[in-house]
CSV table of C-alpha atoms and ligand atoms in Angstrom, one decimal:
chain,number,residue,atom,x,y,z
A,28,UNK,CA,90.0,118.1,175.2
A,29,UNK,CA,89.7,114.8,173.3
A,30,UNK,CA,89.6,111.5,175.0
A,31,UNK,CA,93.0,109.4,174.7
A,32,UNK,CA,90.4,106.4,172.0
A,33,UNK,CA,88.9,109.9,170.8
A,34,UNK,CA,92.4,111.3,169.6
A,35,UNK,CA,93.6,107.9,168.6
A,36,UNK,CA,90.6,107.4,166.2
A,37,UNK,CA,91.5,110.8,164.7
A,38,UNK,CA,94.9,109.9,164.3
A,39,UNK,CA,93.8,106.6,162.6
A,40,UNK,CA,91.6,108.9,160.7
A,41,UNK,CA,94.2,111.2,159.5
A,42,UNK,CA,96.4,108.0,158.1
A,43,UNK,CA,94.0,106.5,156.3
A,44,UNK,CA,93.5,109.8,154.5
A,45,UNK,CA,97.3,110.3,154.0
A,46,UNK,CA,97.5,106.7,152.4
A,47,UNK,CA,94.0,107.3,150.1
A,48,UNK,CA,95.3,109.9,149.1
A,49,UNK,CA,98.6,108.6,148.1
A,50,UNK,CA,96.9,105.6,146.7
A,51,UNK,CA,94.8,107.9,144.5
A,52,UNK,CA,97.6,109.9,143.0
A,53,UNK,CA,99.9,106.6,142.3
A,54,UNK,CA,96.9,105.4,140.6
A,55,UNK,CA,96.2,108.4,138.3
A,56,UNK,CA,100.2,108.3,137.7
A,57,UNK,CA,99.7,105.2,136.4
A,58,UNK,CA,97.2,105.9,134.3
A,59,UNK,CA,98.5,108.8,132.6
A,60,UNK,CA,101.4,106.4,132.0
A,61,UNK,CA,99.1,103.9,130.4
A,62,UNK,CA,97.2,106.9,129.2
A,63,UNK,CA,100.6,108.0,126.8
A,64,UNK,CA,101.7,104.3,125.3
A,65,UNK,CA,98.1,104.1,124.4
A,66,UNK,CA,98.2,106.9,122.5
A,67,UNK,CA,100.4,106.0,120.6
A,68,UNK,CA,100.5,103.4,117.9
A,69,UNK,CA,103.8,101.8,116.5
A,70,UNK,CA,103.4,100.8,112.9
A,71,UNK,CA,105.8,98.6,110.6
A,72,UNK,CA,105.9,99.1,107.0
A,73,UNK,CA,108.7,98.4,104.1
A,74,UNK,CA,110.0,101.6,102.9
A,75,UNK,CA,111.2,99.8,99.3
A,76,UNK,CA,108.0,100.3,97.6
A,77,UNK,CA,106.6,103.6,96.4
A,78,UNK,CA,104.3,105.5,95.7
A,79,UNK,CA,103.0,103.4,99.3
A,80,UNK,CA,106.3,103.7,101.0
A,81,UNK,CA,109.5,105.1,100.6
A,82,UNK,CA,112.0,107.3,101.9
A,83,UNK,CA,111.6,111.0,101.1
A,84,UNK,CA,114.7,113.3,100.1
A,85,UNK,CA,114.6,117.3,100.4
A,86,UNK,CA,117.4,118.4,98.8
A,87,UNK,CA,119.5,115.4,98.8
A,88,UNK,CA,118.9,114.6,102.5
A,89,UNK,CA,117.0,111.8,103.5
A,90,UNK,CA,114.0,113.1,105.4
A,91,UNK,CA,111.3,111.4,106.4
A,92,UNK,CA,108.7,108.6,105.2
A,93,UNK,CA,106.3,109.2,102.9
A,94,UNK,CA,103.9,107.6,100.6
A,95,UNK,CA,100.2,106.8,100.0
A,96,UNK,CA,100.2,104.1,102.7
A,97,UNK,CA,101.9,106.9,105.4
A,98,UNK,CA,99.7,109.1,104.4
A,99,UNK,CA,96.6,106.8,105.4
A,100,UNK,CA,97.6,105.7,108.3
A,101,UNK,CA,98.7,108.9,109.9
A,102,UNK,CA,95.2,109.8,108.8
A,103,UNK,CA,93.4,106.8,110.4
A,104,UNK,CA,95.6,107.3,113.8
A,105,UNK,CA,94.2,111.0,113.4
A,106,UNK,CA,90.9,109.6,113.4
A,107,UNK,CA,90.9,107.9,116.4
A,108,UNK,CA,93.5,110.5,118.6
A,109,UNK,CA,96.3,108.3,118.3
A,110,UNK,CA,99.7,109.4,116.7
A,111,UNK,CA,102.0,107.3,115.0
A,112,UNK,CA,105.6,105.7,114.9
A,113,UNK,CA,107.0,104.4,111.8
A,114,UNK,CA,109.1,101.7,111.6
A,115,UNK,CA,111.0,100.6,108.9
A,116,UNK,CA,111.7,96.9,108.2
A,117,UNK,CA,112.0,94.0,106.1
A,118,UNK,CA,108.4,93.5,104.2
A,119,UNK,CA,108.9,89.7,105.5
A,120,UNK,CA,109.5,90.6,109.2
A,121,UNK,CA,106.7,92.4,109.3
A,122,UNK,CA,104.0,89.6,110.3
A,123,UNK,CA,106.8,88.1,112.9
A,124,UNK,CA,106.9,92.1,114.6
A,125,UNK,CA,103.0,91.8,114.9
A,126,UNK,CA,103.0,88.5,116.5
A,127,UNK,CA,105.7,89.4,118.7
A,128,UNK,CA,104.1,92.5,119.9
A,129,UNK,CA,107.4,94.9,118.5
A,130,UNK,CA,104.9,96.3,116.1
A,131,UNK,CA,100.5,97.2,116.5
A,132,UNK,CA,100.3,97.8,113.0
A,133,UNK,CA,101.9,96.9,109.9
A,134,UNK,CA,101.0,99.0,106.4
A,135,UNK,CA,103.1,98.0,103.5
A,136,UNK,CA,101.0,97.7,100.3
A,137,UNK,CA,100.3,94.3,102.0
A,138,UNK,CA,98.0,92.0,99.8
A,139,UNK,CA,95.6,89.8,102.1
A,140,UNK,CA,96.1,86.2,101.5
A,141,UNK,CA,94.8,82.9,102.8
A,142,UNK,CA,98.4,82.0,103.8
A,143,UNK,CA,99.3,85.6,106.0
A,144,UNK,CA,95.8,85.4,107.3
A,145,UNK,CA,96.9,82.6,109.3
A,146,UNK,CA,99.3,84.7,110.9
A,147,UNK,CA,97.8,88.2,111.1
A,148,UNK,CA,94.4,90.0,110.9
A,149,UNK,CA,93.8,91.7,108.4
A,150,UNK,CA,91.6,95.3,108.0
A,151,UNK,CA,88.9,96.1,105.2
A,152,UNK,CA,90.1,96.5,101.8
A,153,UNK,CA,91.8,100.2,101.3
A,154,UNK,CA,93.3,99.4,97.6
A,155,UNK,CA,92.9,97.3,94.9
A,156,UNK,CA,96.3,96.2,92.7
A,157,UNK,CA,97.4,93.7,90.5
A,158,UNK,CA,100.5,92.1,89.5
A,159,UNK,CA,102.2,93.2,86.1
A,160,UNK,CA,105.3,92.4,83.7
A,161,UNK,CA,107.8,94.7,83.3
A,162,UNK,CA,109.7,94.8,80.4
A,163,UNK,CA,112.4,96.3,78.1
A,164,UNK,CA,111.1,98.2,75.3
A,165,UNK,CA,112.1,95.8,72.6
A,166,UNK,CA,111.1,93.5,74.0
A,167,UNK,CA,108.4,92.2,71.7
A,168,UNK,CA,107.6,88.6,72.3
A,169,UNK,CA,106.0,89.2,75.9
A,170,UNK,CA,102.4,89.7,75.3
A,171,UNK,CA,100.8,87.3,77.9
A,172,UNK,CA,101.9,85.8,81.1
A,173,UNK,CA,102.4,82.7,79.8
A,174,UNK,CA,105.2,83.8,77.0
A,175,UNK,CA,107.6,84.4,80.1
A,176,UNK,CA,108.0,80.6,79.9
A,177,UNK,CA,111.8,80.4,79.0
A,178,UNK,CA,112.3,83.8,79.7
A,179,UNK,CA,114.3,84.9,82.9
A,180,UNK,CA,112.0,86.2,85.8
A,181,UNK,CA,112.9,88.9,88.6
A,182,UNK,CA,110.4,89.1,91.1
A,183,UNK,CA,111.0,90.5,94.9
A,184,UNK,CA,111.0,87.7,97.6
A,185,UNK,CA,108.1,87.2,99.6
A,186,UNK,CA,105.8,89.6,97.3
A,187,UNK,CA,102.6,88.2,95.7
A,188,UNK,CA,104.5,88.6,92.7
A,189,UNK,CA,106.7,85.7,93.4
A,190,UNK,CA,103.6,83.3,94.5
A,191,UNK,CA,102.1,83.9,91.0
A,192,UNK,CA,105.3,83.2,89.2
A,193,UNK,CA,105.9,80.7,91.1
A,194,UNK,CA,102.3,78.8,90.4
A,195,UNK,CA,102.4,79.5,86.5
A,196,UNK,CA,105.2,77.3,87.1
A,197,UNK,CA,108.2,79.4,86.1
A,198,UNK,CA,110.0,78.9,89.3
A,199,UNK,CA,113.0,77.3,87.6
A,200,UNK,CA,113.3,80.7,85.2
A,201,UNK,CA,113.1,83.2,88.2
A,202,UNK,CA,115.3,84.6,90.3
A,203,UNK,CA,114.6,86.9,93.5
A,204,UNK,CA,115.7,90.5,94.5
A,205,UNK,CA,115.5,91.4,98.2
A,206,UNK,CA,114.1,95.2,96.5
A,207,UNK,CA,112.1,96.4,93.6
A,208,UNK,CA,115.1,98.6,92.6
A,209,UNK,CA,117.7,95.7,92.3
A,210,UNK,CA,115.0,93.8,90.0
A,211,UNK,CA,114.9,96.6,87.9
A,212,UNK,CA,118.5,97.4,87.4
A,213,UNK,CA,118.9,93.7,86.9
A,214,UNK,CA,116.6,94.0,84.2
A,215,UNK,CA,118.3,97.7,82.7
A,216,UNK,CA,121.3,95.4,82.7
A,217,UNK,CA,119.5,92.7,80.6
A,218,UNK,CA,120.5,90.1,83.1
A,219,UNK,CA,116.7,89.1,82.9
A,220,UNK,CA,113.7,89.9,80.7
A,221,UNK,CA,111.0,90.4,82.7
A,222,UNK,CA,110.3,91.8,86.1
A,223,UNK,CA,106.7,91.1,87.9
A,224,UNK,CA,105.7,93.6,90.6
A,225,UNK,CA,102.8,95.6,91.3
A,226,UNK,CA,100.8,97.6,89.3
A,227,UNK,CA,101.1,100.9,90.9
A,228,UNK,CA,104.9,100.3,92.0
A,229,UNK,CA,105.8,98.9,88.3
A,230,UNK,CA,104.1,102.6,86.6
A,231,UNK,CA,106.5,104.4,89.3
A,232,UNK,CA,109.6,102.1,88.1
A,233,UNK,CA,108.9,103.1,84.5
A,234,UNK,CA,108.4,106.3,84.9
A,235,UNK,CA,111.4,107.2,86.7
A,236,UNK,CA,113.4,104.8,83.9
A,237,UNK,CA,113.1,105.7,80.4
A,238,UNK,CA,113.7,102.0,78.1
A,239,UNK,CA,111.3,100.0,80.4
A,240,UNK,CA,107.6,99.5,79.4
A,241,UNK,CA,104.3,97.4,81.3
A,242,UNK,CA,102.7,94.6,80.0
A,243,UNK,CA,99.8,93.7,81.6
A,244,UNK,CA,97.7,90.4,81.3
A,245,UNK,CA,94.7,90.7,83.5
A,246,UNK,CA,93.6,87.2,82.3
A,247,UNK,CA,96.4,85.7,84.8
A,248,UNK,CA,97.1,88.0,87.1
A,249,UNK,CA,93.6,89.1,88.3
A,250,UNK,CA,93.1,92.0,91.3
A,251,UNK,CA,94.8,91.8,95.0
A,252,UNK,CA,93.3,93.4,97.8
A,253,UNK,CA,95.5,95.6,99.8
A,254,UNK,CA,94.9,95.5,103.8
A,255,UNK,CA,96.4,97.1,107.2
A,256,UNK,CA,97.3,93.9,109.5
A,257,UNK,CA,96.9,94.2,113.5
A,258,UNK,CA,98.4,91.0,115.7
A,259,UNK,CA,95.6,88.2,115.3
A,260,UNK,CA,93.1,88.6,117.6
A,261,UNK,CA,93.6,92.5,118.1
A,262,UNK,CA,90.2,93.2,117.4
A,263,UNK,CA,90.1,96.4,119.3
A,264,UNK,CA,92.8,98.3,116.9
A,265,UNK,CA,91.3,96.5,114.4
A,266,UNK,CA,87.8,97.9,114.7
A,267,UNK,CA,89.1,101.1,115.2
A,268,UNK,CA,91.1,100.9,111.5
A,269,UNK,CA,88.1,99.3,109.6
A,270,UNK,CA,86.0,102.4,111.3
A,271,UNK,CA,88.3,105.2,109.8
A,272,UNK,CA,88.9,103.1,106.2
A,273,UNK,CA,85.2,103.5,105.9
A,274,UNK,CA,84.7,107.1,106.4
A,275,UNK,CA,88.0,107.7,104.1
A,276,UNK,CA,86.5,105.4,101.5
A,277,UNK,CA,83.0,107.8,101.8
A,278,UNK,CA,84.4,111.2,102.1
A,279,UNK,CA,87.3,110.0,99.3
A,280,UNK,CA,90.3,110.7,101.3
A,281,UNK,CA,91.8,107.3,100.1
A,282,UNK,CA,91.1,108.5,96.7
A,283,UNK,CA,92.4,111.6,97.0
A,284,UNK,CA,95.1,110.1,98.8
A,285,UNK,CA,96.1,107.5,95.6
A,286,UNK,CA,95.5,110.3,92.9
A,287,UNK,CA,97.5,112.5,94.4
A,288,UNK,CA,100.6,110.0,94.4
A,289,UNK,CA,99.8,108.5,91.3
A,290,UNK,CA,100.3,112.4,89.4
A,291,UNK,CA,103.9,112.4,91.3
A,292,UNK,CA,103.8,113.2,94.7
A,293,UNK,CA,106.2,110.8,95.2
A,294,UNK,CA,108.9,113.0,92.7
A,295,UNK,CA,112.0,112.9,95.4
A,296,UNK,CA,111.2,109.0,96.1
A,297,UNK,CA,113.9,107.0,96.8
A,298,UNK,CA,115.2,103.4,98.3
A,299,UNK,CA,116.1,103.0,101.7
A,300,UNK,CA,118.5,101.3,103.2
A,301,UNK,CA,116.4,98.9,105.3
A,302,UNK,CA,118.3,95.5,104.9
B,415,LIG,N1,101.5,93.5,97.3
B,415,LIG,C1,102.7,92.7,97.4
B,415,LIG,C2,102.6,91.7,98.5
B,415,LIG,O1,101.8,91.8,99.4
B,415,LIG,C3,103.9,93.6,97.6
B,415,LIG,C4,103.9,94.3,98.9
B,415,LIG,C5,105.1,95.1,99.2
B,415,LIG,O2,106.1,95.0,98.6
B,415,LIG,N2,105.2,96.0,100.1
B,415,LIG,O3,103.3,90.8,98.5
């Protein structure tokens, strides 16, 4: 028989069990809750500008996103056992969703500047770019940057394209497109002579419309860097991108990655309808 103090300790005993117990399963709860959002990482881009990022049609249905840029940073999440979420949004929203926490990652052809550096972080290096004119075919008397002067400018707003136009000092000729495509059909309908956009976006433009040529002047419009942006101070994500860019750039994922876009992955490309 236990004593009365003997059976209340075992009681006592017996609670404190119960409640560790209950403590220890709420806990590991939690943690798998953690465990899942962690997982996962939620990743802006602008899906206007191929071959990085556009919307994909299979057979006249809008599918999915696609593009060199998706393709890299579904790889990179592979890398380090995360998976992605893509959202689509305004190229200039994209710094505001990192700082505001609506976004981890933002991957959108993004050239690193002085200016966005003081908003975001940005990753290593994964592409190099450069800004280019494009033009219509008979067109003739655009050779060099500087013979847009007097000639009407599209650029897109809020593009690296813009800031160079803008500092050659052509502000006055140029007018701005909230998408690549609206620049270029402004310029098929010879509303303005001369588009600037990036390199690998303007070759995809001209491809897909026959009249429209690229003139390039390398003496102005020297090479951009693209890079992945995390919120400032996101060092951890940030590590964890520069980590997997490297191996890509070594095994030549990122080069596979590019040729493969560049020879026309990117065949059923079209705009999306992010405003
Ligand atoms: N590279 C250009 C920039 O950073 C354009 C990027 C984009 O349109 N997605 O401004």
């Amino acid at each position: 028989m236990l004593s009365g103090k003997e059976y209340i300790m075992k009681k006592i005993k017996k609670i404190a069990a119960t409640i560790g117990l209950l403590a220890l399963a709420t806990l590991s709860l939690t943690a798998c809750g953690k465990k899942k959002s962690a997982d996962k990482w939620v990743v802006g881009t602008n899906a206007e500008f191929p071959p990085f990022e556009y919307v994909s049609t299979s057979q006249g249905v809008i599918d999915k996103f696609a593009g060199i840029d998706i393709e890299i940073i579904k790889k990179i999440a592979e890398e380090n056992g995360k998976t992605v979420e893509i959202n689509n949004m305004e190229f200039d929203s994209l710094t505001v969703a990192l700082a505001n926490g609506q976004i981890n990652i933002a991957i959108a052809g993004m050239t690193i500047t002085e200016e966005r550096k003081q908003a975001v972080d940005f990753s290593d290096p994964y592409y190099v770019a450069k800004q280019v004119m494009i033009v219509r075919e008979d067109t003739t008397d655009v050779k060099k940057a500087t013979d847009m002067a007097g000639k009407k400018i599209a650029v897109v707003m809020g593009y690296t394209g813009q800031t160079e136009v803008e500092n050659l000092g052509y502000k006055e000729n140029m007018v701005t497109f909230k998408k690549g495509t609206e620049a270029i059909q402004e310029l098929l309908n010879k509303k303005c002579d001369v588009v600037v956009i990036d390199s690998a976006t303007a070759s995809k433009y001209v491809k897909d419309n026959p009249g429209l040529v690229i003139v390039e002047d390398d003496d102005t419009f020297t090479s951009e860097s693209y890079g992945i942006a995390v919120k400032k101070g996101d060092t951890e994500t940030l590590n964890m991108i520069n980590a997997a860019i490297k191996k890509m750039k070594e095994d030549g994922t990122i080069d596979e990655i590019s040729a493969k876009y560049a020879e026309g992955a990117d065949e059923n490309a079209s705009s999306s309808d992010a405003e």
